[in-house]
C-alpha atoms as one frame of an Amber mdcrd trajectory, in Angstrom:
protein
  16.429  18.106 -15.954  13.775  20.256 -17.557  11.996  22.995 -15.640   9.145
  21.366 -13.689   7.129  24.586 -13.658   7.306  24.830 -17.461   6.350  21.160
 -17.771   3.313  21.656 -15.539   2.250  24.631 -17.674   2.728  22.595 -20.873
   0.505  19.900 -19.363  -2.119  22.525 -18.564  -1.727  21.899 -14.834  -1.482
  24.344 -11.975  -0.160  23.430  -8.558  -3.019  23.447  -6.053  -2.779  24.669
  -2.493  -1.285  22.115  -0.117  -3.989  19.791   1.152  -4.277  20.247   4.922
  -3.634  17.039   6.872  -6.733  15.111   7.927  -5.038  13.884  11.146  -1.912
  14.479  13.292   0.906  14.762  10.720   2.565  17.252   8.359   2.157  17.296
   4.558   5.893  16.782   3.976   9.077  16.510   6.007  12.709  16.909   4.993
  15.440  14.686   6.430  18.861  15.266   4.912  18.639  15.152   1.124  15.185
  13.559   1.049  11.653  14.839   1.387   8.999  12.419   2.567   5.554  13.433
   1.344   2.647  12.115   3.388  -0.070  10.105   1.685  -2.065  12.346  -0.618
  -5.738  11.829  -1.397  -7.447  13.019  -4.600  -8.599  16.304  -3.078  -9.459
  19.506  -4.919 -10.748  22.696  -3.331 -10.972  20.978   0.040 -13.145  18.127
  -1.219 -12.491  14.485  -2.020 -13.124  14.043  -5.764 -14.626  10.547  -5.415
 -15.323   7.788  -2.934 -15.686   4.062  -3.384 -13.822   0.920  -4.323 -11.926
   0.523  -7.565 -13.454  -2.301  -9.547 -16.917  -1.530  -8.144 -18.101   2.105
  -7.839 -14.903   3.495  -9.407 -13.490   2.355 -12.757  -9.792   1.639 -13.149
  -9.504   4.530 -15.628 -11.196   6.962 -13.231  -8.935   5.730 -10.422  -5.872
   6.327 -12.629  -6.983   9.954 -13.072  -7.506  10.235  -9.317  -3.987   8.869
  -8.730  -2.662  11.633 -10.993  -4.489  14.151  -8.800  -2.875  12.603  -5.721
   0.496  13.041  -7.422  -0.277  16.674  -8.229  -1.147  17.220  -4.577   2.168
  15.581  -3.673   3.961  18.041  -5.933   2.154  20.862  -4.128   3.526  19.547
  -0.822   7.044  19.453  -2.304   6.617  23.012  -3.562   5.389  24.120  -0.139
   8.383  22.621   1.687  11.367  23.116  -0.656  10.234  24.132  -4.158  10.012
  21.916  -7.225  13.211  23.466  -8.576  15.097  21.752  -5.726  13.977  18.231
  -6.714  16.858  16.065  -7.948  14.649  13.042  -8.576  11.578  11.188  -7.441
  13.006   8.206  -5.556  10.024   6.142  -4.441   6.257   6.141  -4.883   3.826
   4.055  -2.860   0.244   3.889  -4.060  -2.712   2.420  -2.206  -5.859   1.408
  -4.057  -9.128   0.711  -2.219  -9.991  -2.412  -4.167 -13.199  -4.349  -4.672
 -12.838  -8.109  -4.214 -11.089  -9.596  -7.221  -9.685  -6.303  -8.523  -6.011
  -6.800  -9.425  -5.259  -3.742 -11.546  -3.514  -1.700  -8.855  -0.327  -1.156
 -10.933  -2.321   0.380 -13.781  -4.136   2.698 -11.383  -0.932   3.977  -9.794
   0.506   4.563 -13.269  -1.553   7.759 -13.130   0.855   9.089 -10.504   3.990
   7.606 -12.049   3.200   9.008 -15.483   2.662  12.493 -14.063   6.014  12.420
 -12.251   7.674  11.288 -15.491   5.972  14.022 -17.499   7.029  16.724 -15.022
  10.588  15.592 -14.239  11.583  13.486 -17.270  14.248  10.886 -16.431  14.405
  12.259 -12.882  10.745  11.310 -12.488  11.439   7.577 -12.912  11.235   5.895
  -9.523  10.951   2.716  -7.511   7.327   1.920  -6.690   4.808  -0.213  -4.874
   1.098  -0.460  -5.748  -0.957  -2.041  -2.988  -4.590  -3.083  -2.871  -6.326
  -2.322   0.433  -9.809  -2.727   1.893 -10.341   0.905   2.936  -8.619   4.266
   2.732  -9.171   7.486   4.703 -12.491   9.242   4.069 -13.521   6.454   1.686
 -10.971   7.556  -0.923 -10.374   5.153  -3.813  -6.639   5.931  -3.969  -3.781
   7.418  -1.943  -0.217   8.184  -3.056   2.890   8.969  -1.014   6.376   9.707
  -2.289  10.006  10.276  -1.436  12.029  12.833  -3.386  15.739  13.560  -3.357
  16.374  17.304  -3.131  19.316  19.703  -3.177  19.947  22.906  -1.246
């Protein structure tokens, strides 16, 4: 596997600070060889980057970019808990898309997260995934992404 820190630099990305939880949970938790990263919103500098429903106030392309930001925040949580150099592979990604009635492009939106994991981890970034349309997300966010990573000591 290539160096995830080098890949982030090549992509022109910098890991942000871990987003503080908005309720009673932790950003990430390790159990055995897996890290479970809590749902990440598209936050930057303590602020939600957008609000609204995808297919109405938010375009699918904008939502895809927001999903990539959620993924970057997920990587920050992994770094905080164990370090990206300990990631063996991304196992599972679940993406939630606050969808306007009739919007069915959830898989394309969550590709923003999946593509970032692939770019950072290569083959080890390929994962199982669900993309789910929902009526509302916390704080009015258009997208939320959670993940499970396999890690080594």
